[in-house]
Amino acid sequence: MRDVDTSHDVSRHVSDHEPHYASHNASNDTSPDAGHRRWLADARLMRSLPPAAWTLFRLAEYKRGGTATHMWRVGALAWRFAQALGMSVIESQALGLAAALHDTGKLCIPNAILEKPGKLSPAEVRTIRMHPQLGADMLSAMGGAACELAATVARTHHERYDGAGYPYGLSGTRIALAGRIVALVDVFDALASHRPYRAALSPAQIAAAMLAERGRHFDPWLLDCFLERSLGAALAISSGAR
């Protein structure tokens, strides 16, 4: 069977950042994350990743700090948002799968840092900021188009639209479209999910916090589309609704 087409940037198939683009309108799994990953039950999509990449998902499930659950939710959020943007079934599934691997590099970060309740030291900040490139390196080494897209997402999901992100300080459309999308849904999930140090924010609080970062952290056009088209579905995913 032909491999799923998961280009290095989803924008190879759709015009990046154009208004007309926005105008398009595992059943036996009982694990806690099952509801967030049933959308992956497509044979072509499953075959697009090498076995080693699936092993990363399994390893994440043994990582403390909520890494695995967050990864699956971000995958589901990216998938639903891609649909709202008008991407095809294959494109949206491919982006969702890549998004679910966005925090692969955290497998290399000590739990003591990931779970630290207080402020991180400068050295700990430097360590945790290594995870985008660590994840990208692991995924790129596996080869194949699906892993290259996942590597792009891993590498760029902490970049900011204004250039103040990491690891490379990219800005605007120099950040891959896939990375800009995942940066947005990654932060959304952090705001909408319960954390040890705070409760989940309300929908109004989430919208206000994200709008404050319009054009700074987030691509303005993508943020507007997300809040207008995907907020309800996203809240259901991040709140744990099935």
mmCIF file of C-alpha atoms in Angstrom:
data_model
loop_
_atom_site.group_PDB
_atom_site.id
_atom_site.type_symbol
_atom_site.label_atom_id
_atom_site.label_comp_id
_atom_site.label_asym_id
_atom_site.label_seq_id
_atom_site.Cartn_x
_atom_site.Cartn_y
_atom_site.Cartn_z
ATOM 1 C CA MET A 1 0.000 0.000 0.000
ATOM 2 C CA ARG A 2 1.232 3.479 -0.808
ATOM 3 C CA ASP A 3 2.573 5.387 2.188
ATOM 4 C CA VAL A 4 0.548 8.247 3.585
ATOM 5 C CA ASP A 5 1.835 11.522 2.177
ATOM 6 C CA THR A 6 3.155 13.451 5.170
ATOM 7 C CA SER A 7 5.318 16.164 3.660
ATOM 8 C CA HIS A 8 7.941 18.053 5.631
ATOM 9 C CA ASP A 9 5.444 20.909 5.902
ATOM 10 C CA VAL A 10 1.709 20.422 5.500
ATOM 11 C CA SER A 11 1.678 23.646 3.482
ATOM 12 C CA ARG A 12 3.148 21.745 0.542
ATOM 13 C CA HIS A 13 -0.425 20.706 -0.267
ATOM 14 C CA VAL A 14 -2.383 23.755 0.841
ATOM 15 C CA SER A 15 -1.655 27.451 0.488
ATOM 16 C CA ASP A 16 -0.074 28.573 3.729
ATOM 17 C CA HIS A 17 -1.828 31.416 5.531
ATOM 18 C CA GLU A 18 -4.374 32.347 2.870
ATOM 19 C CA PRO A 19 -7.969 33.302 3.737
ATOM 20 C CA HIS A 20 -9.523 30.985 1.135
ATOM 21 C CA TYR A 21 -7.815 28.042 2.826
ATOM 22 C CA ALA A 22 -9.748 28.788 6.014
ATOM 23 C CA SER A 23 -13.047 28.893 4.165
ATOM 24 C CA HIS A 24 -13.146 25.075 3.753
ATOM 25 C CA ASN A 25 -15.251 23.712 5.911
ATOM 26 C CA ALA A 26 -9.051 1.640 18.517
ATOM 27 C CA SER A 27 -12.355 0.556 19.598
ATOM 28 C CA ASN A 28 -10.983 -2.076 22.057
ATOM 29 C CA ASP A 29 -8.609 0.331 23.800
ATOM 30 C CA THR A 30 -9.760 1.023 27.354
ATOM 31 C CA SER A 31 -6.683 2.911 28.562
ATOM 32 C CA PRO A 32 -7.076 6.472 29.921
ATOM 33 C CA ASP A 33 -5.945 7.968 26.611
ATOM 34 C CA ALA A 34 -8.121 5.775 24.398
ATOM 35 C CA GLY A 35 -10.646 8.494 23.612
ATOM 36 C CA HIS A 36 -7.936 10.808 22.368
ATOM 37 C CA ARG A 37 -6.336 8.324 19.987
ATOM 38 C CA ARG A 38 -9.217 6.461 18.312
ATOM 39 C CA TRP A 39 -8.809 8.861 15.381
ATOM 40 C CA LEU A 40 -5.521 7.067 14.674
ATOM 41 C CA ALA A 41 -7.330 3.863 13.734
ATOM 42 C CA ASP A 42 -6.525 4.153 10.037
ATOM 43 C CA ALA A 43 -4.381 1.408 8.537
ATOM 44 C CA ARG A 44 -2.546 3.716 6.132
ATOM 45 C CA LEU A 45 -1.713 6.139 8.907
ATOM 46 C CA MET A 46 -0.569 3.372 11.243
ATOM 47 C CA ARG A 47 1.802 2.063 8.565
ATOM 48 C CA SER A 48 3.305 5.490 7.953
ATOM 49 C CA LEU A 49 5.365 5.322 11.158
ATOM 50 C CA PRO A 50 8.186 2.846 11.751
ATOM 51 C CA PRO A 51 7.876 0.504 14.766
ATOM 52 C CA ALA A 52 10.515 2.507 16.644
ATOM 53 C CA ALA A 53 8.280 5.581 16.604
ATOM 54 C CA TRP A 54 5.418 3.651 18.154
ATOM 55 C CA THR A 55 7.853 2.530 20.831
ATOM 56 C CA LEU A 56 8.270 6.192 21.772
ATOM 57 C CA PHE A 57 4.565 6.357 22.570
ATOM 58 C CA ARG A 58 4.904 3.323 24.802
ATOM 59 C CA LEU A 59 7.906 4.824 26.572
ATOM 60 C CA ALA A 60 5.981 8.044 27.145
ATOM 61 C CA GLU A 61 3.327 6.091 29.002
ATOM 62 C CA TYR A 62 5.958 5.166 31.589
ATOM 63 C CA LYS A 63 7.134 8.753 31.906
ATOM 64 C CA ARG A 64 5.719 10.567 34.897
ATOM 65 C CA GLY A 65 4.477 14.143 34.801
ATOM 66 C CA GLY A 66 1.516 13.490 32.475
ATOM 67 C CA THR A 67 3.715 13.410 29.376
ATOM 68 C CA ALA A 68 1.831 10.652 27.530
ATOM 69 C CA THR A 69 -1.669 11.976 28.203
ATOM 70 C CA HIS A 70 -0.640 15.483 27.148
ATOM 71 C CA MET A 71 0.972 14.153 23.956
ATOM 72 C CA TRP A 72 -2.197 12.294 22.960
ATOM 73 C CA ARG A 73 -4.407 15.298 23.712
ATOM 74 C CA VAL A 74 -2.224 17.608 21.632
ATOM 75 C CA GLY A 75 -2.429 15.088 18.790
ATOM 76 C CA ALA A 76 -6.216 15.063 18.988
ATOM 77 C CA LEU A 77 -6.355 18.864 19.213
ATOM 78 C CA ALA A 78 -4.139 19.316 16.157
ATOM 79 C CA TRP A 79 -6.190 16.776 14.214
ATOM 80 C CA ARG A 80 -9.482 18.525 14.962
ATOM 81 C CA PHE A 81 -8.045 21.974 14.264
ATOM 82 C CA ALA A 82 -6.572 20.796 10.964
ATOM 83 C CA GLN A 83 -10.030 19.581 9.965
ATOM 84 C CA ALA A 84 -11.496 22.979 10.863
ATOM 85 C CA LEU A 85 -8.860 24.627 8.665
ATOM 86 C CA GLY A 86 -9.979 22.529 5.700
ATOM 87 C CA MET A 87 -7.146 20.026 5.499
ATOM 88 C CA SER A 88 -7.922 16.660 3.956
ATOM 89 C CA VAL A 89 -8.468 13.549 6.050
ATOM 90 C CA ILE A 90 -4.941 12.325 5.329
ATOM 91 C CA GLU A 91 -3.359 15.721 6.015
ATOM 92 C CA SER A 92 -5.217 16.227 9.284
ATOM 93 C CA GLN A 93 -4.435 12.711 10.497
ATOM 94 C CA ALA A 94 -0.780 13.090 9.549
ATOM 95 C CA LEU A 95 -0.549 16.380 11.429
ATOM 96 C CA GLY A 96 -2.314 14.883 14.436
ATOM 97 C CA LEU A 97 0.107 11.984 14.521
ATOM 98 C CA ALA A 98 3.097 14.329 14.250
ATOM 99 C CA ALA A 99 1.630 16.529 16.984
ATOM 100 C CA ALA A 100 1.238 13.543 19.285
ATOM 101 C CA LEU A 101 5.014 13.094 19.061
ATOM 102 C CA HIS A 102 5.809 16.759 19.762
ATOM 103 C CA ASP A 103 7.200 16.138 23.260
ATOM 104 C CA THR A 104 9.266 13.077 22.355
ATOM 105 C CA GLY A 105 12.377 14.894 23.556
ATOM 106 C CA LYS A 106 11.000 14.994 27.102
ATOM 107 C CA LEU A 107 11.781 11.300 27.322
ATOM 108 C CA CYS A 108 15.381 12.483 27.743
ATOM 109 C CA ILE A 109 14.589 15.020 30.476
ATOM 110 C CA PRO A 110 14.836 13.873 34.128
ATOM 111 C CA ASN A 111 11.523 13.446 35.928
ATOM 112 C CA ALA A 112 12.877 15.619 38.741
ATOM 113 C CA ILE A 113 12.816 18.576 36.352
ATOM 114 C CA LEU A 114 9.517 17.750 34.649
ATOM 115 C CA GLU A 115 7.746 17.321 37.996
ATOM 116 C CA LYS A 116 9.405 20.123 39.930
ATOM 117 C CA PRO A 117 6.618 22.125 41.618
ATOM 118 C CA GLY A 118 8.663 25.291 42.088
ATOM 119 C CA LYS A 119 10.602 27.580 39.806
ATOM 120 C CA LEU A 120 13.252 25.957 37.635
ATOM 121 C CA SER A 121 16.868 26.985 38.046
ATOM 122 C CA PRO A 122 18.686 28.521 35.047
ATOM 123 C CA ALA A 123 20.461 25.188 34.496
ATOM 124 C CA GLU A 124 17.146 23.315 34.600
ATOM 125 C CA VAL A 125 15.636 25.766 32.118
ATOM 126 C CA ARG A 126 18.553 25.137 29.764
ATOM 127 C CA THR A 127 18.019 21.391 30.142
ATOM 128 C CA ILE A 128 14.309 21.467 29.406
ATOM 129 C CA ARG A 129 14.878 23.751 26.414
ATOM 130 C CA MET A 130 16.923 20.973 24.867
ATOM 131 C CA HIS A 131 13.873 18.756 24.397
ATOM 132 C CA PRO A 132 12.657 20.151 21.032
ATOM 133 C CA GLN A 133 15.939 19.376 19.275
ATOM 134 C CA LEU A 134 16.420 16.085 21.137
ATOM 135 C CA GLY A 135 13.008 14.932 19.966
ATOM 136 C CA ALA A 136 13.621 16.110 16.414
ATOM 137 C CA ASP A 137 16.933 14.259 16.282
ATOM 138 C CA MET A 138 15.337 11.009 17.449
ATOM 139 C CA LEU A 139 12.483 11.252 14.970
ATOM 140 C CA SER A 140 14.650 12.285 12.009
ATOM 141 C CA ALA A 141 16.945 9.327 12.629
ATOM 142 C CA MET A 142 14.016 6.960 12.078
ATOM 143 C CA GLY A 143 13.539 8.113 8.487
ATOM 144 C CA GLY A 144 10.413 8.397 6.393
ATOM 145 C CA ALA A 145 8.063 11.268 5.597
ATOM 146 C CA ALA A 146 5.886 10.764 8.681
ATOM 147 C CA CYS A 147 8.858 10.990 11.017
ATOM 148 C CA GLU A 148 10.223 14.019 9.168
ATOM 149 C CA LEU A 149 6.941 15.864 9.714
ATOM 150 C CA ALA A 150 6.989 14.779 13.365
ATOM 151 C CA ALA A 151 10.592 16.003 13.648
ATOM 152 C CA THR A 152 9.595 19.381 12.223
ATOM 153 C CA VAL A 153 6.824 19.676 14.801
ATOM 154 C CA ALA A 154 9.084 18.575 17.656
ATOM 155 C CA ARG A 155 11.754 21.083 16.627
ATOM 156 C CA THR A 156 9.452 24.094 16.172
ATOM 157 C CA HIS A 157 6.582 23.790 18.653
ATOM 158 C CA HIS A 158 8.287 26.114 21.163
ATOM 159 C CA GLU A 159 9.103 28.792 18.600
ATOM 160 C CA ARG A 160 7.067 31.999 18.880
ATOM 161 C CA TYR A 161 5.561 34.092 16.110
ATOM 162 C CA ASP A 162 7.496 37.151 17.350
ATOM 163 C CA GLY A 163 10.825 35.313 17.281
ATOM 164 C CA ALA A 164 11.240 35.095 21.058
ATOM 165 C CA GLY A 165 10.863 31.315 21.252
ATOM 166 C CA TYR A 166 13.363 28.477 21.267
ATOM 167 C CA PRO A 167 15.498 26.661 20.240
ATOM 168 C CA TYR A 168 16.244 28.805 17.149
ATOM 169 C CA GLY A 169 14.331 32.057 17.577
ATOM 170 C CA LEU A 170 12.409 31.632 14.318
ATOM 171 C CA SER A 171 9.593 34.075 13.604
ATOM 172 C CA GLY A 172 6.480 34.426 11.466
ATOM 173 C CA THR A 173 6.168 32.093 8.517
ATOM 174 C CA ARG A 174 9.789 31.000 8.938
ATOM 175 C CA ILE A 175 8.203 28.640 11.464
ATOM 176 C CA ALA A 176 6.661 25.671 9.654
ATOM 177 C CA LEU A 177 2.860 25.777 9.474
ATOM 178 C CA ALA A 178 2.718 22.480 11.371
ATOM 179 C CA GLY A 179 4.855 23.961 14.133
ATOM 180 C CA ARG A 180 2.687 27.088 14.379
ATOM 181 C CA ILE A 181 -0.434 24.967 14.706
ATOM 182 C CA VAL A 182 1.037 22.702 17.369
ATOM 183 C CA ALA A 183 2.473 25.655 19.311
ATOM 184 C CA LEU A 184 -1.071 26.968 19.613
ATOM 185 C CA VAL A 185 -2.819 23.749 20.644
ATOM 186 C CA ASP A 186 0.033 22.823 22.990
ATOM 187 C CA VAL A 187 -0.459 26.021 24.993
ATOM 188 C CA PHE A 188 -4.231 25.631 24.829
ATOM 189 C CA ASP A 189 -4.007 22.192 26.405
ATOM 190 C CA ALA A 190 -1.743 23.504 29.165
ATOM 191 C CA LEU A 191 -4.275 26.232 29.987
ATOM 192 C CA ALA A 192 -7.335 23.985 29.752
ATOM 193 C CA SER A 193 -5.941 21.079 31.784
ATOM 194 C CA HIS A 194 -5.646 20.707 35.531
ATOM 195 C CA ARG A 195 -2.108 21.097 36.802
ATOM 196 C CA PRO A 196 -0.671 20.241 40.243
ATOM 197 C CA TYR A 197 -0.199 23.943 40.941
ATOM 198 C CA ARG A 198 -3.532 25.250 39.559
ATOM 199 C CA ALA A 199 -6.967 24.313 38.325
ATOM 200 C CA ALA A 200 -7.880 24.346 34.651
ATOM 201 C CA LEU A 201 -8.771 27.818 33.405
ATOM 202 C CA SER A 202 -12.303 28.678 32.324
ATOM 203 C CA PRO A 203 -13.088 29.107 28.608
ATOM 204 C CA ALA A 204 -13.179 32.893 29.042
ATOM 205 C CA GLN A 205 -9.831 32.884 30.839
ATOM 206 C CA ILE A 206 -8.283 30.684 28.153
ATOM 207 C CA ALA A 207 -9.512 32.917 25.330
ATOM 208 C CA ALA A 208 -8.267 36.043 27.112
ATOM 209 C CA ALA A 209 -4.849 34.523 27.806
ATOM 210 C CA MET A 210 -4.419 33.398 24.213
ATOM 211 C CA LEU A 211 -5.642 36.666 22.708
ATOM 212 C CA ALA A 212 -3.048 38.463 24.822
ATOM 213 C CA GLU A 213 -0.431 36.485 22.863
ATOM 214 C CA ARG A 214 -1.920 37.183 19.419
ATOM 215 C CA GLY A 215 0.937 38.128 17.122
ATOM 216 C CA ARG A 216 3.430 37.452 19.906
ATOM 217 C CA HIS A 217 3.354 33.762 20.723
ATOM 218 C CA PHE A 218 0.739 32.814 18.146
ATOM 219 C CA ASP A 219 0.145 33.320 14.450
ATOM 220 C CA PRO A 220 -2.747 35.853 14.468
ATOM 221 C CA TRP A 221 -4.644 34.203 11.638
ATOM 222 C CA LEU A 222 -4.383 30.741 13.132
ATOM 223 C CA LEU A 223 -5.431 31.975 16.571
ATOM 224 C CA ASP A 224 -8.500 33.704 15.148
ATOM 225 C CA CYS A 225 -9.473 30.531 13.275
ATOM 226 C CA PHE A 226 -8.939 28.406 16.375
ATOM 227 C CA LEU A 227 -11.087 30.562 18.641
ATOM 228 C CA GLU A 228 -13.831 30.921 16.022
ATOM 229 C CA ARG A 229 -13.963 27.341 14.742
ATOM 230 C CA SER A 230 -12.383 24.915 17.193
ATOM 231 C CA LEU A 231 -12.723 26.179 20.755
ATOM 232 C CA GLY A 232 -15.703 24.013 21.715
ATOM 233 C CA ALA A 233 -14.224 20.790 20.367
ATOM 234 C CA ALA A 234 -10.856 21.639 21.901
ATOM 235 C CA LEU A 235 -12.376 22.201 25.344
ATOM 236 C CA ALA A 236 -14.041 18.792 25.153
ATOM 237 C CA ILE A 237 -10.712 17.121 24.355
ATOM 238 C CA SER A 238 -8.628 18.858 27.005
ATOM 239 C CA SER A 239 -11.268 18.489 29.709
ATOM 240 C CA GLY A 240 -11.179 14.725 29.209
ATOM 241 C CA ALA A 241 -14.534 14.406 27.427
ATOM 242 C CA ARG A 242 -14.764 11.429 25.102
#
